[in-house]
Coordinates of C-alpha atoms and ligand atoms in Angstrom, one line a residue:
X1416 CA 0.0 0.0 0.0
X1417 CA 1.7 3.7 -0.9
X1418 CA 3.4 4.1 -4.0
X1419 CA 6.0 6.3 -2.3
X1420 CA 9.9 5.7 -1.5
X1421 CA 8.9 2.5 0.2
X1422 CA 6.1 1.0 -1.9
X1423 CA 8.4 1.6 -4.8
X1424 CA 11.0 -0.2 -3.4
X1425 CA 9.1 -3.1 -2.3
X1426 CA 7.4 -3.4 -5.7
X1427 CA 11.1 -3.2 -7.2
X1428 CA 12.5 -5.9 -5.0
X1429 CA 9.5 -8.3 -5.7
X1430 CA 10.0 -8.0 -9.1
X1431 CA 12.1 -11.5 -8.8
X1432 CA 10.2 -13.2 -6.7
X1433 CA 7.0 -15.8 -7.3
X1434 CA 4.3 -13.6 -6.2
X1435 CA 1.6 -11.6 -7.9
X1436 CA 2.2 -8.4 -6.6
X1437 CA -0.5 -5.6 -6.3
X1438 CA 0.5 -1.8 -5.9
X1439 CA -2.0 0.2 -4.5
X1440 CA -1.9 4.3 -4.1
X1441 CA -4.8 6.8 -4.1
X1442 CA -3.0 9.0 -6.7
X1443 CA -1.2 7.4 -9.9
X1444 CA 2.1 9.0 -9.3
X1445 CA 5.2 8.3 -7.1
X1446 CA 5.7 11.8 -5.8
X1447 CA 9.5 12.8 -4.8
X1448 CA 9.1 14.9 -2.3
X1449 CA 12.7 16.2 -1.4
X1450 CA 12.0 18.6 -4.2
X1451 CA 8.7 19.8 -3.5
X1452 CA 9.8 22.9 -2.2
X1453 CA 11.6 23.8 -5.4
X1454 CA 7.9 23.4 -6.8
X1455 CA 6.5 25.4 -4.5
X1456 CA 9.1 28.4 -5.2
X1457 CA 8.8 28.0 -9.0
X1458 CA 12.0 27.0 -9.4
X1459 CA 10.2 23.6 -11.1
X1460 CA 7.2 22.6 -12.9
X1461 CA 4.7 19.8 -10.3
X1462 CA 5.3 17.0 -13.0
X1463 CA 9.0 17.3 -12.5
X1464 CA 8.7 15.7 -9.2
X1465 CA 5.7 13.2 -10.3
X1466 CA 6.5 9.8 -11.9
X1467 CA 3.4 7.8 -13.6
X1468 CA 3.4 4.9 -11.2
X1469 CA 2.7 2.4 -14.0
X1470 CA 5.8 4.4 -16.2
X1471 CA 8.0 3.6 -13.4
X1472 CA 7.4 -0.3 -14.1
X1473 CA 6.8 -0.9 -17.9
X1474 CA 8.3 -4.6 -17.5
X1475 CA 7.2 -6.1 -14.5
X1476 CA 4.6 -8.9 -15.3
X1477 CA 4.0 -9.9 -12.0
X1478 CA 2.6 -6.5 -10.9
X1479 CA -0.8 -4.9 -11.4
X1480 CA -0.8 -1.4 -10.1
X1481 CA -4.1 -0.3 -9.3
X1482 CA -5.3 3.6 -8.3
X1483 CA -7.9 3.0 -4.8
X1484 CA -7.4 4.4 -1.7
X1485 CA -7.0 2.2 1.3
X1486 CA -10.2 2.6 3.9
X1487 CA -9.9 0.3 6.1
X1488 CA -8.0 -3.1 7.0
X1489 CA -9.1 -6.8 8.0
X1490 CA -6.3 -8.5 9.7
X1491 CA -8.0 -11.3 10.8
X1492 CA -9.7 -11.7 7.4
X1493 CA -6.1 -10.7 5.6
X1494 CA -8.1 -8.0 3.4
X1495 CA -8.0 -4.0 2.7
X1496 CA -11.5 -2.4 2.4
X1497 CA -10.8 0.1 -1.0
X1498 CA -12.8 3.2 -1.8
X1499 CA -14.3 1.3 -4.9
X1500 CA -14.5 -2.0 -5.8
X1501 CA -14.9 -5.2 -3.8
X1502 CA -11.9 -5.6 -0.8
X1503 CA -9.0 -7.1 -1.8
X1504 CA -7.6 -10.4 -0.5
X1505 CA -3.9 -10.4 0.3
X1506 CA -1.1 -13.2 2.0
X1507 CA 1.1 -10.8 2.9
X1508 CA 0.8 -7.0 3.3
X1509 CA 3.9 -4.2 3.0
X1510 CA 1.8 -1.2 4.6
X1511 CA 3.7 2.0 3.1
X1512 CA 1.4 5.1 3.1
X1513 CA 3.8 7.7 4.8
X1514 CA 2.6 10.2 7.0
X1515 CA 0.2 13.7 6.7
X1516 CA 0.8 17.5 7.9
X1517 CA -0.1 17.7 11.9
X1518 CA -1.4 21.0 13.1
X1519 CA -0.7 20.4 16.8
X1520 CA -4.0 22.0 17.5
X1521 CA -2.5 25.5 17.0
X1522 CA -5.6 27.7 16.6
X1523 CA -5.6 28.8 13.1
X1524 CA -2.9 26.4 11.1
X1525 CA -5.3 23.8 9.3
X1526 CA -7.3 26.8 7.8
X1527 CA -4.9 29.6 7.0
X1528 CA -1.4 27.7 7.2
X1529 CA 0.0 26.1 4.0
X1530 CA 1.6 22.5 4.5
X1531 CA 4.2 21.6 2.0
X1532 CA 3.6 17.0 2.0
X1533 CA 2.1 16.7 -1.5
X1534 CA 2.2 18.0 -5.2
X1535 CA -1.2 19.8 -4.7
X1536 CA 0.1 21.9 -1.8
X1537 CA 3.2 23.0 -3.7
X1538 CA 1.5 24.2 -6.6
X1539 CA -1.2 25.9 -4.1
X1540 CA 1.3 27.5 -2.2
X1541 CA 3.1 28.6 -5.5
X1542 CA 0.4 29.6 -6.6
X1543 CA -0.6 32.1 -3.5
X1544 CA 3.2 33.6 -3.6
X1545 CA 2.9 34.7 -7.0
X1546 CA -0.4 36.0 -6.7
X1547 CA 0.7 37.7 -3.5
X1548 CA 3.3 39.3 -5.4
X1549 CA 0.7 40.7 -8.3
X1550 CA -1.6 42.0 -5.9
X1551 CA 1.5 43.8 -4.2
X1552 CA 2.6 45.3 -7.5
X1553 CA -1.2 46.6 -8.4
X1554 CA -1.7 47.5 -4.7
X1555 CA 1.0 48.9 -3.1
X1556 CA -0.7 49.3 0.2
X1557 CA -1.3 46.0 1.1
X1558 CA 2.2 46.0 1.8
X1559 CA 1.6 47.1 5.2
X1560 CA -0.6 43.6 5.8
X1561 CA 2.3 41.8 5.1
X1562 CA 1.1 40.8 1.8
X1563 CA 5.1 39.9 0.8
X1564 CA 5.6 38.7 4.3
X1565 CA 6.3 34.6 4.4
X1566 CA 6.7 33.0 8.1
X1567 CA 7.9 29.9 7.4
X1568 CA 7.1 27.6 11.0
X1569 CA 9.9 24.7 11.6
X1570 CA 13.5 24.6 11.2
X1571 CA 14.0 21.3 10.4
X1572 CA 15.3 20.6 6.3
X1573 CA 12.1 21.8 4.9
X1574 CA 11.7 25.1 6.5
X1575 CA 15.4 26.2 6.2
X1576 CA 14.9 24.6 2.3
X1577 CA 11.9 27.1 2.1
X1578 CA 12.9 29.9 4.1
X1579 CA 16.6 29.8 1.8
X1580 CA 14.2 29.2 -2.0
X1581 CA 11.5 32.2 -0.7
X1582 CA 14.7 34.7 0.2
X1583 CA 16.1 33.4 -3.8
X1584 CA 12.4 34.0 -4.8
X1585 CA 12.1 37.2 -3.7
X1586 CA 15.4 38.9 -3.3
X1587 CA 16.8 38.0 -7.1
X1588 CA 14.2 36.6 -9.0
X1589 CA 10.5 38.4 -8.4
X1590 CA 13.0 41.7 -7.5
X1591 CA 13.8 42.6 -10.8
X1592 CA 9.9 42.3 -11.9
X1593 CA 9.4 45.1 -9.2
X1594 CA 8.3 48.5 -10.2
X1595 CA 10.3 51.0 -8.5
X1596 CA 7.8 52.3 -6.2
X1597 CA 7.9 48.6 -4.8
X1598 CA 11.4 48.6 -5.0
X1599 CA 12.4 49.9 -1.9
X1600 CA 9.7 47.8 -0.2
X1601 CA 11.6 44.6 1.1
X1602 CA 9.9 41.6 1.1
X1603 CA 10.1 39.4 4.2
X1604 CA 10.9 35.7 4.9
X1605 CA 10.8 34.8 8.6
X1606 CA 12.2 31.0 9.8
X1607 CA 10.4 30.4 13.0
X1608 CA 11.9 27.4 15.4
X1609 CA 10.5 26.8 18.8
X1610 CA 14.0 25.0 19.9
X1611 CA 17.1 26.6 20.0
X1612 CA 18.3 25.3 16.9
X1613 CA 18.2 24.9 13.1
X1614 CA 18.9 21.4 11.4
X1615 CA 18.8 19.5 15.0
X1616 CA 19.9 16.3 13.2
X1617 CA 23.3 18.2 12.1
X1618 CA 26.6 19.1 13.6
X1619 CA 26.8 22.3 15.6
X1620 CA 29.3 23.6 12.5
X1621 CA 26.9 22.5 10.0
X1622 CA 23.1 24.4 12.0
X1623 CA 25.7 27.1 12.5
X1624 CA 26.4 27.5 8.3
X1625 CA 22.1 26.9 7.7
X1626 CA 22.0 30.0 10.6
X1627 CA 25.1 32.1 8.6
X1628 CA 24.0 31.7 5.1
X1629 CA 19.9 32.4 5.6
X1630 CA 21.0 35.1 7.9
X1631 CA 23.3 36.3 5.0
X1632 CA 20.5 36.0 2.5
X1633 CA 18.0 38.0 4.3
X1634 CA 16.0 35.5 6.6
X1635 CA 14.7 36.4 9.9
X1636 CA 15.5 33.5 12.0
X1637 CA 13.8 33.5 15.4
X1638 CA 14.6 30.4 17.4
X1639 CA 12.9 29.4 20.8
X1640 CA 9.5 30.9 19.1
X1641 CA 6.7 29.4 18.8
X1642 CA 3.8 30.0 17.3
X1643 CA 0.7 30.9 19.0
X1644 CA -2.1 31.5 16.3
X1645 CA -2.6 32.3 12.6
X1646 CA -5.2 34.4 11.0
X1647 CA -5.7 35.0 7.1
X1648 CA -3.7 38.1 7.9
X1649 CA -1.4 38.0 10.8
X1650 CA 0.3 35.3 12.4
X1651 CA 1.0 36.1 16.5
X1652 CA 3.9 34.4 17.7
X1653 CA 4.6 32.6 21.9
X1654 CA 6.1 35.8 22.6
X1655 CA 3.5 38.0 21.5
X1656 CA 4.4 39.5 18.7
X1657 CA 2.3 39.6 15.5
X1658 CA 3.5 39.8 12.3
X1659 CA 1.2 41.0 9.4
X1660 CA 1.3 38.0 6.7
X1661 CA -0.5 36.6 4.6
X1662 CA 1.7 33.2 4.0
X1663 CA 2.5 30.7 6.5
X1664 CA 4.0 27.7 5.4
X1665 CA 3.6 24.8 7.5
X1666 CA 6.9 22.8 7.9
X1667 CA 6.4 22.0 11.2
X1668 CA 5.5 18.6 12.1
X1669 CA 4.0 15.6 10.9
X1670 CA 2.2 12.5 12.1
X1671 CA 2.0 9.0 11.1
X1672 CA -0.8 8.1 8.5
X1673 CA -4.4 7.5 10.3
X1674 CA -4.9 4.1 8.5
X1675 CA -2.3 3.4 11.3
X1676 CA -5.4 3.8 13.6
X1677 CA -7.5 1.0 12.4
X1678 CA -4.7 -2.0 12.9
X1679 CA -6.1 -1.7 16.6
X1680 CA -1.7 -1.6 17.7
X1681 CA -0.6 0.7 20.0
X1682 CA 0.7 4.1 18.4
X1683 CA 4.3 5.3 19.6
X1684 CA 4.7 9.6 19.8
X1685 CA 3.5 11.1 16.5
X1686 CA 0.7 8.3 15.6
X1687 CA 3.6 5.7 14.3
X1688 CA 2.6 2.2 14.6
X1689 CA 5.4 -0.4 16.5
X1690 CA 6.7 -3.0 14.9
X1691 CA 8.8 -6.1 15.7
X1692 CA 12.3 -5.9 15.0
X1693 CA 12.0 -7.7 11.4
X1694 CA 9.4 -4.8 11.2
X1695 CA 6.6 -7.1 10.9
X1696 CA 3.2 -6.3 12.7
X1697 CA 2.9 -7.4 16.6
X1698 CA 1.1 -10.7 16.4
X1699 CA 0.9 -10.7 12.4
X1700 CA 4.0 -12.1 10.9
X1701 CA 2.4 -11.7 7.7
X1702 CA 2.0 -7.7 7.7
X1703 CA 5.0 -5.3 7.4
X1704 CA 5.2 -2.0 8.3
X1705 CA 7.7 0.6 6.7
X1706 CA 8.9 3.9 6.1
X1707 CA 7.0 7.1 7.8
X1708 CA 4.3 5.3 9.7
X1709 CA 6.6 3.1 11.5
X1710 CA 8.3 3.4 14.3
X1711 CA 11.4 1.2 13.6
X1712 CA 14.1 1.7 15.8
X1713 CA 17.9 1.5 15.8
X1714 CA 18.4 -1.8 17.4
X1715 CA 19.1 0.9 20.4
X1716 CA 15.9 1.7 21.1
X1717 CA 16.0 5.0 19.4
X1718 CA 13.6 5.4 16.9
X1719 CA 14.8 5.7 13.2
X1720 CA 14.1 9.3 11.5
X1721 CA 11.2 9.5 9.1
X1722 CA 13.6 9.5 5.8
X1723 CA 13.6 8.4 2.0
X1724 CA 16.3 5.9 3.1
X1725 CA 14.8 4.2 5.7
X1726 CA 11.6 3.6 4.1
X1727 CA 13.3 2.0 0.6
X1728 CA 15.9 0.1 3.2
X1729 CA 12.8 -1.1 5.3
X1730 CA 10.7 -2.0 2.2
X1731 CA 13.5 -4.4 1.1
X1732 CA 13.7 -5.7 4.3
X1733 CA 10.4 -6.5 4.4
X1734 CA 10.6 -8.2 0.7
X1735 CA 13.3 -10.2 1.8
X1736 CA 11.3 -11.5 5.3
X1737 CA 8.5 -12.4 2.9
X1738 CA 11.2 -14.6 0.3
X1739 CA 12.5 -16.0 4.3
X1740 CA 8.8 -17.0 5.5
X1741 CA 8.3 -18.3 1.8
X1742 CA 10.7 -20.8 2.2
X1743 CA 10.3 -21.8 6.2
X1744 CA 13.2 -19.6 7.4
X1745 CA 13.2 -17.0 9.8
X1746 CA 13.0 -13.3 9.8
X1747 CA 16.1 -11.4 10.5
X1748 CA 15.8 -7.7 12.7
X1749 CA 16.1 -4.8 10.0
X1750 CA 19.2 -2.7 10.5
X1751 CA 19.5 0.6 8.6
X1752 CA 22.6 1.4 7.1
X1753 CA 22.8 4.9 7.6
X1754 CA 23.8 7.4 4.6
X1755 CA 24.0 10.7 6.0
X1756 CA 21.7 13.6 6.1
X1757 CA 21.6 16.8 3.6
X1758 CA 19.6 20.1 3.5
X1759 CA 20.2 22.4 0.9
X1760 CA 20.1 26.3 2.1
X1761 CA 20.6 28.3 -1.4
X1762 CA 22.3 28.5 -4.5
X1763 CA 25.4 27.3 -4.0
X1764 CA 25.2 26.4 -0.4
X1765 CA 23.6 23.1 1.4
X1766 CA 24.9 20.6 4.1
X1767 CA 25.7 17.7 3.7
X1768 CA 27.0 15.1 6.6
X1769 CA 28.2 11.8 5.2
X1770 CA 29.2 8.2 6.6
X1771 CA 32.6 7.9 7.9
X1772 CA 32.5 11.8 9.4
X1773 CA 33.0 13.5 6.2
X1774 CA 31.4 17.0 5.7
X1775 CA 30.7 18.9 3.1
X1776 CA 29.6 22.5 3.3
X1777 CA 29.2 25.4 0.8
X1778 CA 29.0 25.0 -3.0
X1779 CA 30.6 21.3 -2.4
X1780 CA 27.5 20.9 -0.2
X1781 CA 25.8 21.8 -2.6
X1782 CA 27.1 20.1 -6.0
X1783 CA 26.7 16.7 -3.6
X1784 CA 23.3 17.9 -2.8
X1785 CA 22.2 18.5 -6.8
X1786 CA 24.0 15.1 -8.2
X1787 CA 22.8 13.0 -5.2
X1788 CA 18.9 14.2 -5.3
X1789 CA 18.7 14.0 -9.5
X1790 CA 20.5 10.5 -9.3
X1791 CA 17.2 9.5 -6.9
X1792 CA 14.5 11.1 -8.6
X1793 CA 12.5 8.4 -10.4
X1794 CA 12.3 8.2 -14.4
X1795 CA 15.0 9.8 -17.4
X1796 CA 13.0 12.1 -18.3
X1797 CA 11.9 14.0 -15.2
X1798 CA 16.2 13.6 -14.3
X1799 CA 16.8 15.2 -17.7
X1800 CA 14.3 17.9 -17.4
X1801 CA 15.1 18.7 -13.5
X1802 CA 19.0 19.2 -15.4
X1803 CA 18.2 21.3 -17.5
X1804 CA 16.0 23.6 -15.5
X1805 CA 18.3 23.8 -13.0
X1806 CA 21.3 24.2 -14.8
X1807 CA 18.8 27.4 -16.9
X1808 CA 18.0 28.5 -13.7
X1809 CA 21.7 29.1 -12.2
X1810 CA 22.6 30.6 -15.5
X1811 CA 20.3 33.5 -15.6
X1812 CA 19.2 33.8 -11.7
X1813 CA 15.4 33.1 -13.0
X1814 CA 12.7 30.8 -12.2
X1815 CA 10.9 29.6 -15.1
X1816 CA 7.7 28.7 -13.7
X1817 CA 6.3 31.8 -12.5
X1818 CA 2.4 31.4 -14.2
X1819 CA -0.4 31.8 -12.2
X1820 CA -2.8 28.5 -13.1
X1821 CA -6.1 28.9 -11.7
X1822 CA -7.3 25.3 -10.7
X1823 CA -10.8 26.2 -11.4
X1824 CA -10.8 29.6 -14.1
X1825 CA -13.7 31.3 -15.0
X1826 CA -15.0 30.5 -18.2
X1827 CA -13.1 31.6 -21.0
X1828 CA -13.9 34.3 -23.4
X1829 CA -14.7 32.3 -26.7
X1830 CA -17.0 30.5 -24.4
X1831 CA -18.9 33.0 -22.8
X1832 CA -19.0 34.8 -26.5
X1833 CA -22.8 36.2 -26.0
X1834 CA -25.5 35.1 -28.3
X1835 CA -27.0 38.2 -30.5
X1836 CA -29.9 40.0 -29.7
X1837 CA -33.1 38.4 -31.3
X1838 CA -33.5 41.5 -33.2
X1839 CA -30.1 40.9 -35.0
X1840 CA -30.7 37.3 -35.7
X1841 CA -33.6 38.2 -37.5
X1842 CA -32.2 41.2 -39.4
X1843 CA -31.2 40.1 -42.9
X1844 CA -27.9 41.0 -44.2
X1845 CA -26.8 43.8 -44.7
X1846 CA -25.4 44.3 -48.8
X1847 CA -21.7 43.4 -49.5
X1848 CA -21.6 46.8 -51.2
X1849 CA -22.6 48.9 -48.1
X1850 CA -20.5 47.7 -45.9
X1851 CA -17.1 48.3 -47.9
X1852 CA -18.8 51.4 -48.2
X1853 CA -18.7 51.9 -44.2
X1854 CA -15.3 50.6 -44.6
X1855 CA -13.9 52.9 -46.6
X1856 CA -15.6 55.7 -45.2
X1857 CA -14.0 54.8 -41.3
X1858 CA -10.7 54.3 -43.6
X1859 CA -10.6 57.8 -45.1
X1860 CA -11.6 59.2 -41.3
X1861 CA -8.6 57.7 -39.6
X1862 CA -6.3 58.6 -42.5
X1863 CA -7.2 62.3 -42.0
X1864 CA -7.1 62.2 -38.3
X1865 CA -10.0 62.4 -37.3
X1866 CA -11.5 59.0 -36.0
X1867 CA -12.8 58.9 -33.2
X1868 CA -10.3 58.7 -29.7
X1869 CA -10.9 56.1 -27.3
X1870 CA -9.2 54.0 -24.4
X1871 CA -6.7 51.6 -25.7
X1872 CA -6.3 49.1 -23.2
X1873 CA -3.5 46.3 -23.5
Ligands
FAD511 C1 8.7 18.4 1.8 C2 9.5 17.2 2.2 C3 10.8 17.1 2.0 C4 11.5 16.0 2.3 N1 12.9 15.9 2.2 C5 13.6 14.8 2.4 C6 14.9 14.7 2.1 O1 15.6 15.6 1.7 N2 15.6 13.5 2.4 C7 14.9 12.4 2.9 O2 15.5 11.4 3.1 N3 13.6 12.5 3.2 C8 12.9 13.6 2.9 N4 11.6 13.7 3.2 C9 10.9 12.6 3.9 C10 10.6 11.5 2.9 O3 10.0 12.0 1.7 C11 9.7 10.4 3.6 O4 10.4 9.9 4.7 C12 9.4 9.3 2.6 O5 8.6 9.8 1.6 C13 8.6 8.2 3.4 O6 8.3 7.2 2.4 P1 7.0 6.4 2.6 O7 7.0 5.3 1.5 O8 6.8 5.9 4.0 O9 5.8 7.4 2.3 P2 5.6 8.3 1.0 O10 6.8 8.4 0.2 O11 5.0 9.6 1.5 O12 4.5 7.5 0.2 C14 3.2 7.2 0.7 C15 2.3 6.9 -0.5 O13 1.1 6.3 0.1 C16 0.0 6.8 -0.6 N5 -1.1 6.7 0.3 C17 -1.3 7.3 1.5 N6 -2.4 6.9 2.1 C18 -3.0 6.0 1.2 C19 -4.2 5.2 1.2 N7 -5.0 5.2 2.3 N8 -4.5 4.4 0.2 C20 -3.6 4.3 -0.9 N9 -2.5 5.0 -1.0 C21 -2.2 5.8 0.1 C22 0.4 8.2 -0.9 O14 -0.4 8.8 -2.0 C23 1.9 8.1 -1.2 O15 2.1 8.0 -2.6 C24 10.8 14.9 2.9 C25 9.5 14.9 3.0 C26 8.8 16.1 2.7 C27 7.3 16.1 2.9

């Protein structure tokens, strides 16, 4: 179930085994999310970081990929209740549908805040910046509501990913479409962290470069803040203070999937569902549960983080239990090799922290940061295409995705064309002769100056 970094991996890994395999996900796309903020900062196009789940698998014959949403599981029964269609049997289940935005019950956030965990709320929050910026061009004075003001709540990889893109946005790209009396008129970007910290999972030198560079670029950082409430125009901070805006994105926190909820387990902290150390589901060998929604530990007892890595490691695992219990053998306990963590702050700047202590800051951050996340992203053509942009992007500063797609736009005009009045559609034609005449005549009146003046409007 989940045709994400672990459902793809799983479906990859059963590809050799003697198994019908059936890949379920609610949308039809495998959605790489590391990128999403590039999406949501126009820096790429949503289809970039999509990949056709059935593309991804032209030659696998014992797969059948199916678009249903999961509603509800059986365990004792060994079936999964679908949105459509009749339930689905199964012998053994890899459970893989990641995790969803959590507000914490902060007054405001689920109806004003914009979360940043799927395409759809990239292109929506893209979508809101640009227009933003149009309605601060046409109306200056909504300046002062903080109508180029972005709070950005979580420090974690995706809010210092944002904060650094929305400062890039703003400060070089949308800058030089600025008129002049909006010139002067700085936009904000404000990084909000209620620990003292940025990038907790990183060296102390490594948070310190994140603080440096967005500090360089123009980011407000304000660490141990929280945030209180959010309104459609203001957004009031632990401390009190409120800050006129209009945008806050929502990098905050997240919770386990609530299908976790109906396999009647207990939940550990953030909704994630325990598992036995071959990851297999308390008191059902023949369920696996992997990547966000699980809460896999270390062999230590500490819990793994919610990463790419660990689900595709996990979803193997599982695979490989499966081929075990196939042939009589036991299960071994997962371990997770551990790769290293990244976050990229800007052009030419990221983090990067890999096995064996090595650690790579600045524009070799960076370069490591570029070639590892296009080597991952799924499919030729989105890696060529994510190239290319980017590589168009660093060579003239620019974003090239900067339209403004209305989801649901009025009518257009050919279709709204009105029909003529009855009176014309009875009115017979009027001779070819006379109207050359009229023609002419409006002809001759322009050429001497004196048509008629009227509002040109572009
Ligand atoms: C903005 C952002 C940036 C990130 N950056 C990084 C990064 O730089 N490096 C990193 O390692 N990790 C990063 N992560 C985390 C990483 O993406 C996750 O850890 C990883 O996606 C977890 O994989 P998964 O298979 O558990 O879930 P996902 O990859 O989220 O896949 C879950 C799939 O299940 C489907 N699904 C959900 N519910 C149902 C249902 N009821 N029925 C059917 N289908 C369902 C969903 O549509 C989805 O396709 C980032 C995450 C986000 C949101």
């Amino acid at each position: 179930v989940g045709a994400g970094f672990g459902g793809l991996a799983a479906t990859k890994a059963l590809a050799r085994m003697p198994v019908d395999v059936v890949l379920l996900d609610r949308k039809n796309y495998h959605g790489f999310w590391p990128l999403l903020y590039q999406v949501a900062t126009a820096a790429l196009s949503p289809d970039d970081v999509a990949y056709s789940v059935r593309g991804a698998f032209p030659r696998q014959p014992n797969l059948e990929v199916r678009m249903a949403e999961v509603r509800g599981i059986d365990l004792e029964a060994r079936e999964l209740e679908l949105d459509h269609g009749p339930d689905l049997p199964y012998d053994y289940l890899i459970l893989a549908p990641g995790s969803v935005a959590t507000d914490f019950g902060i007054p405001g956030v689920s109806e004003h805040a914009f979360p940043l965990k799927t395409v759809p709320d990239a292109v929506r929050l893209r979508h809101h910046v640009l227009r933003q910026f149009e309605m601060a061009c046409s109306r200056p004075w909504s300046l002062a509501d903080g109508a180029l003001t972005v709070v950005v709540a979580g420090g974690g990889p995706t809010g210092v990913e944002v904060s650094g893109a929305m400062a890039e946005l703003f400060g070089k790209v949308l800058k030089g479409d600025l008129q002049d009396n909006l010139a002067a008129a700085r936009p904000r970007v404000v990084l909000v962290e209620a620990s003292d910290r940025l990038l907790n999972a990183f060296s102390a030198r490594s948070r310190a470069e994140a603080l440096r560079t967005l500090t360089k670029h123009g980011v407000e950082v304000r660490l141990e803040t929280t945030i209180a409430s959010v309104s459609a125009h203001a957004v009031k901070l632990g401390d009190g203070t409120v800050i006129p805006s209009q945008t806050l994105v929502w990098g905050a926190g997240i919770k386990a999937n609530p299908i976790a909820q109906c396999l009647g387990v207990e939940l550990f902290p953030g909704g994630r569902v325990g598992v036995d150390p071959d990851l297999s589901l308390p008191g059902h060998p023949e369920v696996f549960v992997v990547g966000d929604i699980a809460f896999a530990t270390n062999g230590k007892g500490r819990p793994l983080p919610q990463l790419a890595p660990v689900a595709s490691q996990g979803a193997k695992h599982a695979v490989r239990s499966i081929g075990a219990r196939m042939k009589g053998q036991a299960s071994k306990p997962f371990r997770y090799r551990d790769k290293g963590n990244m976050a990229i702050i800007g052009r030419r700047s990221a983090v990067a922290e890999l096995p064996g202590g090595i650690r790579l800051g600045g524009t070799f951050g960076w370069i490591s940061w570029l070639a590892l996340h296009l080597a991952l992203l799924v499919g030729f053509r989105n890696r060529a295409v994510v190239m290319v942009t980017w590589g168009w992007n660093f060579l003239t500063s620019g974003r090239g995705s900067r339209v403004i797609l209305d989801l649901h736009p009025a009518p257009s005009q050919t279709a709204r064309r009105p029909r003529p009045l009855v009176a014309e559609r009875h009115r017979p034609p009027r001779p070819l002769h006379a109207r050359r005449q009229r023609l002419v005549s409006a002809q001759r009146r322009a050429a001497a100056g004196t048509a008629g003046r009227g509002k040109i409007a572009a």
